[in-house]
XYZ file of C-alpha atoms in Angstrom:
612
model
C -73.985 -69.249 -67.035
C -72.769 -72.255 -65.064
C -69.335 -73.790 -65.459
C -71.001 -77.120 -66.238
C -72.693 -75.629 -69.326
C -69.881 -73.353 -70.486
C -67.196 -73.898 -73.075
C -63.704 -72.675 -72.201
C -62.515 -69.734 -74.249
C -59.776 -70.347 -76.770
C -56.582 -68.824 -75.313
C -55.637 -67.359 -78.697
C -58.886 -65.379 -78.702
C -57.928 -63.879 -75.344
C -54.358 -63.120 -76.356
C -55.468 -61.345 -79.534
C -57.818 -58.856 -77.860
C -56.374 -55.428 -78.810
C -54.895 -53.336 -75.998
C -53.654 -49.745 -75.809
C -50.862 -48.342 -73.634
C -49.379 -45.014 -72.415
C -51.956 -42.480 -73.693
C -50.676 -38.908 -73.555
C -52.391 -35.644 -74.605
C -50.789 -33.332 -77.181
C -49.749 -29.851 -75.980
C -52.738 -28.221 -77.739
C -55.170 -30.849 -76.411
C -56.388 -31.888 -79.862
C -54.812 -35.345 -80.129
C -53.807 -38.284 -77.979
C -50.803 -40.452 -78.797
C -50.692 -44.037 -77.568
C -49.429 -47.506 -78.342
C -52.003 -49.941 -79.740
C -51.784 -53.472 -81.129
C -55.068 -53.498 -83.038
C -53.464 -54.903 -86.199
C -51.510 -57.624 -84.406
C -48.405 -55.892 -83.071
C -47.531 -52.833 -81.037
C -47.405 -49.529 -82.968
C -47.875 -45.804 -82.396
C -51.360 -44.327 -82.984
C -52.927 -40.867 -82.860
C -56.535 -40.244 -81.797
C -58.424 -37.085 -82.794
C -60.390 -35.955 -79.730
C -63.073 -34.146 -81.736
C -64.174 -36.793 -84.205
C -63.006 -39.801 -82.108
C -61.119 -41.348 -85.033
C -57.588 -42.702 -84.819
C -54.796 -43.619 -87.204
C -51.666 -45.734 -87.068
C -48.536 -43.685 -87.777
C -45.739 -46.262 -87.433
C -45.256 -49.584 -89.163
C -43.190 -51.880 -86.979
C -40.796 -49.225 -85.659
C -42.239 -49.269 -82.115
C -40.996 -51.922 -79.660
C -42.964 -55.170 -79.587
C -43.227 -54.728 -75.829
C -45.130 -51.636 -74.651
C -43.004 -51.386 -71.496
C -41.654 -47.930 -72.376
C -43.650 -44.687 -72.311
C -44.548 -42.236 -75.089
C -43.988 -38.446 -74.966
C -45.110 -35.495 -77.067
C -42.490 -32.878 -77.813
C -43.567 -29.686 -76.058
C -43.862 -27.926 -79.413
C -46.407 -30.583 -80.436
C -44.657 -31.370 -83.702
C -43.297 -34.799 -82.784
C -44.199 -37.855 -80.759
C -41.171 -39.469 -79.110
C -40.799 -43.136 -78.267
C -38.138 -45.812 -77.615
C -36.683 -48.359 -80.039
C -34.874 -51.568 -79.120
C -33.930 -54.870 -80.734
C -35.894 -57.974 -79.805
C -36.706 -56.742 -76.318
C -33.092 -56.052 -75.286
C -34.086 -52.623 -73.824
C -30.961 -50.972 -75.234
C -33.167 -48.134 -76.365
C -32.475 -45.398 -78.861
C -34.728 -42.322 -78.722
C -36.952 -42.109 -81.818
C -39.678 -39.725 -82.971
C -42.522 -39.563 -85.459
C -43.672 -36.390 -87.197
C -46.000 -35.691 -90.119
C -43.198 -34.073 -92.077
C -40.422 -36.619 -91.514
C -42.159 -39.843 -90.488
C -40.053 -41.961 -88.127
C -36.483 -40.961 -87.362
C -33.894 -41.990 -84.787
C -33.271 -38.776 -82.870
C -30.676 -39.958 -80.347
C -28.693 -43.176 -80.908
C -27.708 -44.361 -77.419
C -24.774 -46.599 -76.579
C -26.631 -48.516 -73.891
C -30.084 -47.963 -72.449
C -31.801 -44.658 -73.192
C -34.849 -43.428 -71.270
C -36.697 -40.416 -72.698
C -37.614 -37.593 -70.279
C -38.891 -34.713 -72.425
C -38.096 -31.784 -74.691
C -37.804 -28.011 -74.553
C -40.737 -25.870 -75.700
C -39.158 -25.197 -79.081
C -38.466 -28.913 -79.580
C -34.776 -28.296 -80.207
C -33.411 -30.061 -77.109
C -34.196 -33.559 -75.855
C -33.661 -34.615 -72.235
C -32.979 -38.301 -71.613
C -31.356 -40.714 -69.181
C -28.598 -43.060 -70.291
C -26.161 -45.547 -68.823
C -23.648 -44.998 -71.630
C -21.287 -43.601 -68.965
C -21.926 -46.818 -66.969
C -24.410 -45.423 -64.426
C -27.791 -43.933 -65.392
C -27.371 -40.129 -65.660
C -29.115 -37.253 -67.446
C -28.091 -35.990 -70.893
C -29.341 -33.193 -73.164
C -29.268 -33.584 -76.931
C -29.391 -30.421 -79.045
C -30.891 -31.178 -82.443
C -29.596 -28.181 -84.397
C -25.988 -28.626 -83.285
C -26.221 -32.433 -83.208
C -24.515 -32.345 -79.809
C -25.145 -34.180 -76.562
C -24.162 -32.879 -73.139
C -23.883 -34.902 -69.959
C -25.707 -32.933 -67.255
C -25.203 -35.131 -64.167
C -22.344 -37.310 -62.956
C -23.618 -39.376 -60.040
C -22.505 -42.869 -59.076
C -26.147 -43.659 -58.176
C -28.936 -43.765 -60.773
C -30.655 -40.521 -61.749
C -34.401 -40.868 -62.295
C -36.843 -38.672 -64.136
C -35.771 -35.313 -65.450
C -38.301 -32.561 -66.191
C -37.653 -29.270 -67.980
C -39.095 -26.255 -66.182
C -41.686 -24.123 -68.015
C -39.007 -21.597 -69.022
C -36.591 -24.374 -70.135
C -33.970 -22.840 -67.837
C -34.109 -25.467 -65.073
C -34.488 -29.219 -64.707
C -35.943 -31.194 -61.780
C -34.781 -34.763 -61.165
C -34.309 -37.433 -58.470
C -31.204 -39.256 -57.226
C -29.531 -40.328 -53.974
C -26.360 -39.049 -52.310
C -27.197 -40.483 -48.885
C -25.476 -43.459 -47.294
C -28.956 -44.959 -46.958
C -29.365 -46.684 -50.324
C -33.174 -46.711 -50.321
C -33.203 -42.917 -49.939
C -34.366 -40.727 -52.857
C -34.078 -36.950 -52.942
C -35.404 -34.364 -55.381
C -33.093 -31.819 -57.003
C -33.290 -28.770 -59.252
C -30.421 -27.636 -61.496
C -29.805 -25.139 -64.259
C -30.328 -26.361 -67.795
C -26.564 -26.643 -68.368
C -26.128 -28.941 -65.348
C -24.806 -26.285 -62.951
C -26.328 -24.990 -59.741
C -27.571 -28.323 -58.397
C -29.818 -27.882 -55.358
C -31.308 -30.611 -53.166
C -34.860 -29.844 -52.072
C -35.848 -30.066 -48.411
C -38.347 -32.920 -48.628
C -38.849 -35.874 -46.307
C -36.185 -37.523 -44.191
C -33.041 -39.546 -44.754
C -34.298 -42.882 -46.030
C -37.598 -41.644 -47.430
C -38.337 -41.587 -51.150
C -39.133 -38.248 -52.748
C -40.372 -37.793 -56.310
C -41.057 -34.848 -58.618
C -44.080 -35.261 -60.891
C -44.423 -31.851 -62.565
C -43.594 -28.155 -62.576
C -46.361 -25.612 -62.056
C -46.709 -23.094 -64.916
C -45.330 -20.261 -62.754
C -41.984 -22.070 -62.536
C -41.852 -21.445 -58.788
C -43.613 -24.566 -57.545
C -43.222 -28.317 -58.029
C -45.709 -31.156 -57.616
C -43.925 -33.658 -55.392
C -44.556 -36.699 -53.220
C -42.744 -38.366 -50.305
C -43.241 -41.242 -47.853
C -41.367 -39.989 -44.758
C -44.616 -40.382 -42.758
C -44.954 -43.988 -43.984
C -47.888 -43.456 -46.358
C -46.838 -41.637 -49.529
C -48.480 -38.229 -49.781
C -48.687 -35.488 -52.412
C -47.578 -31.908 -51.925
C -46.759 -28.582 -53.549
C -43.141 -27.451 -53.062
C -42.477 -23.700 -53.038
C -38.963 -23.139 -54.350
C -38.606 -19.607 -52.943
C -39.342 -20.589 -49.331
C -38.612 -24.365 -49.296
C -42.088 -24.814 -47.787
C -44.410 -27.704 -48.654
C -48.176 -27.515 -48.857
C -49.293 -31.101 -48.262
C -52.542 -32.222 -49.896
C -55.082 -34.731 -48.636
C -55.739 -36.392 -45.279
C -52.787 -38.835 -45.590
C -55.042 -41.811 -44.839
C -54.012 -43.813 -47.917
C -51.034 -43.949 -50.259
C -51.197 -41.267 -52.949
C -48.913 -40.639 -55.936
C -48.613 -37.301 -57.703
C -49.641 -37.263 -61.369
C -50.340 -33.976 -63.176
C -50.926 -30.218 -62.923
C -53.518 -28.302 -64.963
C -52.310 -25.688 -67.476
C -53.456 -22.848 -65.194
C -51.932 -24.452 -62.088
C -55.250 -24.630 -60.238
C -55.900 -28.382 -60.301
C -53.708 -31.279 -59.283
C -54.358 -34.896 -60.171
C -53.134 -37.714 -57.937
C -53.752 -41.458 -57.687
C -54.984 -42.919 -54.381
C -54.199 -46.583 -53.644
C -56.531 -48.559 -51.419
C -57.424 -52.257 -51.094
C -56.070 -53.121 -54.520
C -57.615 -50.128 -56.306
C -55.878 -47.033 -57.742
C -58.377 -44.186 -57.945
C -57.881 -40.751 -59.527
C -58.149 -37.824 -57.093
C -58.644 -34.138 -57.936
C -57.307 -31.311 -55.737
C -58.549 -27.766 -56.319
C -55.808 -25.514 -54.955
C -58.018 -22.420 -55.184
C -60.917 -23.711 -53.075
C -59.101 -26.394 -51.083
C -61.650 -28.988 -52.164
C -60.716 -32.531 -53.182
C -62.554 -35.648 -54.315
C -62.057 -38.970 -56.026
C -63.285 -38.869 -59.603
C -66.621 -40.576 -60.202
C -65.466 -43.793 -61.877
C -65.997 -47.425 -60.889
C -63.503 -48.941 -58.459
C -60.520 -50.166 -60.408
C -57.154 -48.873 -61.594
C -56.570 -45.550 -63.354
C -53.464 -44.773 -65.384
C -53.137 -40.977 -65.297
C -50.561 -39.447 -67.685
C -48.031 -37.481 -65.668
C -46.284 -34.150 -65.969
C -47.368 -30.541 -66.399
C -50.421 -30.780 -68.608
C -49.990 -34.528 -69.068
C -53.546 -35.751 -68.619
C -55.059 -32.263 -69.098
C -56.765 -31.270 -72.342
C -57.576 -27.857 -70.877
C -57.989 -26.391 -67.392
C -60.860 -28.723 -66.399
C -60.835 -31.628 -68.879
C -58.610 -34.652 -68.290
C -57.887 -37.896 -70.126
C -56.829 -41.150 -68.494
C -57.071 -44.923 -68.918
C -59.201 -47.001 -66.551
C -59.959 -50.683 -66.109
C -61.488 -53.089 -63.603
C -60.684 -56.749 -62.917
C -63.589 -57.888 -65.097
C -63.705 -54.945 -67.533
C -60.969 -54.225 -70.028
C -59.156 -50.912 -70.233
C -60.868 -47.884 -71.778
C -59.738 -44.324 -72.445
C -61.846 -41.769 -70.573
C -62.349 -38.038 -71.054
C -63.527 -36.531 -67.767
C -64.943 -33.061 -66.999
C -63.790 -31.953 -63.530
C -66.576 -29.354 -63.266
C -69.547 -31.603 -64.115
C -68.095 -35.062 -63.259
C -69.292 -36.241 -66.650
C -67.251 -38.942 -68.328
C -67.043 -40.018 -71.968
C -65.286 -42.994 -73.519
C -62.772 -41.916 -76.159
C -61.502 -45.427 -76.909
C -63.696 -48.349 -75.930
C -62.416 -51.720 -74.825
C -62.300 -54.309 -77.591
C -63.997 -57.622 -76.883
C -64.406 -58.943 -80.445
C -66.988 -61.767 -80.231
C -66.622 -62.241 -76.472
C -69.223 -60.974 -74.038
C -67.912 -58.630 -71.317
C -69.685 -60.992 -68.896
C -67.057 -63.572 -69.802
C -64.608 -62.251 -67.263
C -64.380 -62.834 -63.512
C -64.258 -60.055 -60.925
C -61.567 -60.087 -58.235
C -62.277 -59.965 -54.517
C -59.832 -58.204 -52.200
C -59.029 -60.626 -49.363
C -56.600 -60.770 -46.445
C -54.854 -63.585 -44.617
C -52.195 -63.935 -41.922
C -48.609 -64.774 -42.709
C -46.333 -66.981 -40.652
C -45.529 -64.178 -38.177
C -49.083 -62.841 -37.976
C -48.626 -59.993 -40.469
C -51.778 -59.285 -42.499
C -51.277 -59.827 -46.228
C -53.678 -58.461 -48.841
C -54.433 -60.372 -52.034
C -56.804 -60.590 -54.972
C -58.900 -63.738 -55.366
C -60.466 -64.798 -58.665
C -63.143 -67.500 -58.249
C -63.822 -69.241 -61.596
C -67.039 -70.961 -60.523
C -69.948 -69.737 -62.593
C -67.655 -68.372 -65.305
C -66.871 -69.865 -68.723
C -64.712 -72.601 -67.211
C -64.557 -76.337 -67.388
C -66.547 -78.044 -64.676
C -64.601 -78.848 -61.523
C -64.338 -82.551 -60.823
C -65.355 -84.164 -57.558
C -62.069 -83.205 -55.905
C -62.642 -79.471 -56.375
C -61.137 -76.562 -58.289
C -57.390 -76.361 -59.029
C -55.633 -73.120 -58.102
C -52.705 -71.009 -59.258
C -50.998 -68.528 -56.935
C -49.635 -65.742 -59.195
C -46.746 -63.769 -57.669
C -46.061 -60.248 -58.961
C -42.612 -58.967 -59.892
C -40.715 -55.986 -58.601
C -40.507 -56.716 -55.727
C -41.686 -53.114 -55.253
C -44.921 -53.432 -57.219
C -48.327 -54.880 -56.438
C -51.216 -56.865 -57.847
C -54.175 -54.528 -58.261
C -57.765 -54.306 -59.440
C -56.857 -53.768 -63.056
C -57.796 -56.068 -65.920
C -55.194 -58.835 -65.812
C -55.148 -60.970 -68.945
C -53.134 -63.790 -67.358
C -55.554 -64.043 -64.436
C -58.521 -64.085 -66.812
C -56.821 -66.685 -69.015
C -56.431 -68.950 -65.978
C -59.976 -68.433 -64.663
C -61.502 -69.125 -68.079
C -59.622 -72.441 -68.028
C -61.148 -73.325 -64.659
C -58.381 -72.319 -62.254
C -58.870 -70.237 -59.124
C -56.264 -67.467 -58.939
C -54.772 -65.845 -55.843
C -52.465 -62.835 -56.301
C -50.778 -61.951 -52.979
C -49.183 -58.599 -52.162
C -46.332 -59.885 -50.010
C -44.217 -57.618 -47.787
C -42.165 -55.454 -50.092
C -45.216 -54.603 -52.209
C -46.251 -51.002 -52.795
C -49.508 -49.366 -51.735
C -49.248 -49.942 -47.966
C -46.586 -47.468 -46.928
C -42.818 -47.252 -46.620
C -42.491 -49.621 -43.644
C -44.306 -52.432 -45.448
C -42.444 -51.763 -48.692
C -39.019 -51.725 -47.058
C -39.670 -54.778 -44.877
C -38.098 -56.878 -47.640
C -34.737 -55.066 -47.569
C -31.921 -57.448 -46.695
C -34.341 -60.361 -46.692
C -34.989 -61.478 -50.283
C -36.072 -65.089 -50.171
C -37.039 -64.717 -46.509
C -40.294 -63.594 -44.927
C -41.819 -62.380 -48.209
C -41.615 -65.995 -49.361
C -43.338 -67.019 -46.129
C -46.098 -64.571 -47.155
C -46.455 -66.295 -50.541
C -46.445 -69.752 -48.964
C -49.104 -68.640 -46.455
C -51.223 -67.616 -49.454
C -50.877 -71.135 -50.840
C -51.948 -72.568 -47.492
C -54.830 -70.072 -47.228
C -56.369 -70.950 -50.565
C -55.788 -74.668 -49.962
C -58.006 -74.465 -46.872
C -61.069 -73.502 -48.942
C -63.375 -76.485 -49.233
C -64.008 -75.862 -52.939
C -60.273 -75.998 -53.788
C -58.533 -79.261 -54.683
C -55.693 -79.263 -52.157
C -53.620 -81.589 -54.336
C -53.659 -79.295 -57.367
C -52.091 -75.933 -56.483
C -49.397 -74.286 -58.603
C -47.260 -71.192 -58.120
C -46.483 -68.954 -61.097
C -44.621 -65.670 -61.532
C -42.364 -63.558 -63.729
C -39.205 -61.550 -62.929
C -39.138 -61.266 -59.111
C -42.234 -63.453 -59.270
C -40.070 -65.993 -61.120
C -37.482 -65.718 -58.335
C -40.356 -66.435 -55.938
C -41.279 -69.596 -57.845
C -37.710 -70.890 -57.598
C -37.658 -69.911 -53.905
C -40.998 -71.601 -53.227
C -40.022 -74.897 -54.834
C -36.685 -74.961 -52.987
C -37.917 -73.549 -49.657
C -41.408 -75.114 -49.490
C -40.849 -78.219 -51.635
C -44.047 -80.109 -50.744
C -46.494 -77.201 -50.639
C -46.945 -76.929 -54.408
C -47.973 -79.413 -57.071
C -45.782 -77.586 -59.569
C -44.267 -74.195 -60.326
C -43.777 -72.060 -63.438
C -40.879 -69.587 -63.326
C -40.789 -66.948 -66.068
C -37.715 -64.678 -66.555
C -36.757 -65.342 -62.940
C -33.626 -64.992 -60.798
C -31.673 -68.024 -59.589
C -28.160 -66.754 -58.702
C -27.829 -63.323 -57.095
C -24.061 -62.998 -57.499
C -24.189 -63.948 -61.178
C -27.091 -61.543 -61.691
C -25.026 -58.741 -60.153
C -22.085 -59.471 -62.445
C -24.263 -59.571 -65.584
C -26.636 -56.693 -64.896
C -26.683 -53.027 -65.916
C -25.165 -50.570 -63.422
C -28.495 -49.086 -62.309
C -29.821 -52.584 -61.619
C -26.650 -53.427 -59.704
C -27.446 -50.429 -57.526
C -30.935 -51.800 -56.877
C -29.454 -55.162 -55.857
C -27.099 -53.462 -53.368
C -30.013 -51.379 -52.102
C -32.090 -54.505 -51.568
C -29.509 -57.010 -50.266
C -26.404 -55.057 -49.259
C -22.903 -55.374 -50.683
C -22.462 -58.696 -52.540
C -19.072 -59.435 -50.950
C -19.733 -58.147 -47.442
C -22.993 -60.139 -47.418
C -21.619 -63.045 -49.434
C -23.175 -65.851 -47.361
C -26.589 -64.164 -47.322
C -26.512 -63.705 -51.107
C -25.569 -67.377 -51.545
C -28.244 -68.618 -49.140
C -30.953 -66.574 -50.867
C -29.947 -67.794 -54.347
C -32.282 -70.665 -55.321
C -29.472 -72.305 -57.319
C -27.816 -73.170 -53.980
C -30.841 -75.257 -52.964
C -31.662 -77.028 -56.211
C -31.331 -80.428 -54.535
C -34.310 -79.541 -52.323
C -36.743 -79.340 -55.257
C -39.260 -82.194 -55.133
C -42.014 -81.087 -57.488
C -41.826 -80.479 -61.256
C -40.895 -77.002 -62.469
C -41.350 -75.279 -65.811
C -38.710 -72.667 -66.688
C -39.489 -69.997 -69.341
C -37.018 -67.268 -70.311
C -36.270 -64.808 -73.120
C -32.754 -64.930 -74.525
C -32.581 -61.115 -74.930
C -33.466 -60.353 -71.310
C -31.183 -57.564 -69.980
C -32.677 -57.502 -66.467
C -32.560 -61.197 -65.604
C -30.190 -62.571 -68.261
C -30.793 -65.972 -69.843
C -27.894 -67.455 -67.852
C -30.137 -67.388 -64.769
C -32.420 -69.980 -66.348
C -29.682 -72.006 -68.016
C -27.725 -72.451 -64.791
C -30.785 -73.742 -62.966
C -31.583 -76.110 -65.842
C -28.017 -77.429 -65.821
C -28.118 -77.896 -62.046
C -31.328 -79.905 -62.318
C -29.728 -82.148 -64.915
C -26.587 -82.546 -62.785
C -28.721 -83.873 -59.925
C -30.203 -86.435 -62.305
C -33.454 -84.804 -63.397
C -34.555 -85.259 -66.994
C -35.980 -82.505 -69.179
C -39.523 -83.357 -70.233
C -40.043 -85.631 -67.239
C -38.984 -84.001 -63.971
C -38.832 -80.477 -65.377
C -39.578 -78.571 -68.572
C -37.700 -75.710 -70.207
C -38.452 -73.166 -72.951
C -36.368 -70.297 -74.325
C -37.890 -67.483 -76.388
C -35.325 -66.477 -78.969
C -36.894 -63.129 -79.897
C -37.984 -61.857 -76.504
C -36.513 -59.981 -73.571
C -37.937 -59.476 -70.079
C -41.505 -60.366 -70.987
C -43.606 -58.934 -73.784
C -46.972 -57.447 -74.716
C -46.638 -58.692 -78.304
C -49.718 -60.664 -79.399
C -47.786 -63.491 -81.033
C -45.681 -63.964 -77.942
C -48.734 -63.873 -75.673
C -50.432 -66.501 -77.843
C -47.324 -68.658 -77.566
C -47.121 -68.145 -73.787
C -50.787 -69.011 -73.242
C -50.503 -72.115 -75.412
C -47.505 -73.276 -73.403
C -49.178 -72.525 -70.056
C -52.396 -74.263 -71.037
C -50.576 -77.363 -72.208
C -48.333 -77.526 -69.149
C -51.107 -76.952 -66.605
C -53.362 -79.471 -68.341
C -50.686 -82.122 -67.995
C -49.237 -81.229 -64.593
C -52.185 -79.838 -62.643
């Protein structure tokens, strides 16, 4: 199909394609719980593995955004999830059961993050910032009592009950090096805290799961630059490292008998599932097409039984499906197929992994979507317009998963480049931490070099190139239009950062910690924080900008957008002419809700049609 003969796809059709999130296997392996928006909004569903049927078990109680994970209680009687208001992320811990339906299990004064339950289902482990900083709490259902288990002034992450429910593994940092993360084990009452001997000061350790014997932990660490997976022996403090350490790997799950370990290997934009057999020493990537796998974590987690696993998988041009995979035969079945409605799967454009040099010669990886030959409008004589899409984080990456925004843009005729600037994950600790103390610096040079790189292609219209991003990607858009004011035709900043000091004052304590980790103390580094705040350079903006923000955003509060809008008006710019501005009154830090995606795509299509 040529672009000259094709009709562009209605953006509402794209936005309303159903999507599932966070699949997790029940303790007995018979069911899979997941979020799904098949009926128009996000809700909790259960899938029967035997007959392949599924049912919706909530009716509007789940968050509209599928940002937060789902967990089975270890007894298998309840499915736990998070509840917020309008995307504000001030989560309570809720649960669904066949006997009681939906109930709020733990009301949280602040943000609650579910970790897990005991085997009898009577105690719930969760993180909360109700004491200001994110720490671990245990809620006992029968006594209706909550106990604070940790009291750190740095955020506590994770929290996993041991198989005997007598110990808990978790991650925090007591080092002077703020990017450091260490793994700990403590008794179930919060006593006997013990730091595990993993990595080095400044490296980032994680705990993914306990082994069923209760004497080993599945861990990972990046002290040797590339993250690697290992088995930690609690009795001897020895680590059995797995794999050749030739690519980044993240720990995922342990089989019920402790023989098999699942990990995820990251390479050239892909995230591939890897199986380690601890009995034979053999390992291999699972036999699925190159793309991105989402493997449920924890002990059991993805495992139905000792050799059968369940995970989600997608490719840039193929929507996400739920796979059941036999580790012994390498046979794979689809439990939940991707929904395309009336669209052909051939509608979508594959992504090519490319590299280019940044300003200082550093190699930057990126994904390139070429719309030519797809269902796009014909390019005019000047060539194809392009959008450089910048990921958030900054410690995240653009990968070979199905990306609805990228496909929306390519089906409208835009080339898309998604750079993984320094600070991105997947290339080791040195590359990831190269952004520390330098927000708005060389990582923005990496993004700008991507704009220059795609502009140099003869099939691209060099006068029609936009930059778009959300969260840290939104910060990048503001930084690009202030720091590289003539490079871009326009920019679209969604839920972005404009004033670092104001963000620090408004943010939650665990996000304040991240800001100090990334940019140092806000007062000691006052001038740096001011210089790297786009609001300080608003007079340098030359090209039109579109600002989009949710009023309930707790991560990048709405004041970030409003201050930049006001500063533009103070310099004499007029809304609707020099810049455009939209607030979403019922949204937080982005959303997976269909109605909100329809609205976003309509706004993007209209703006890009007029400006690009």
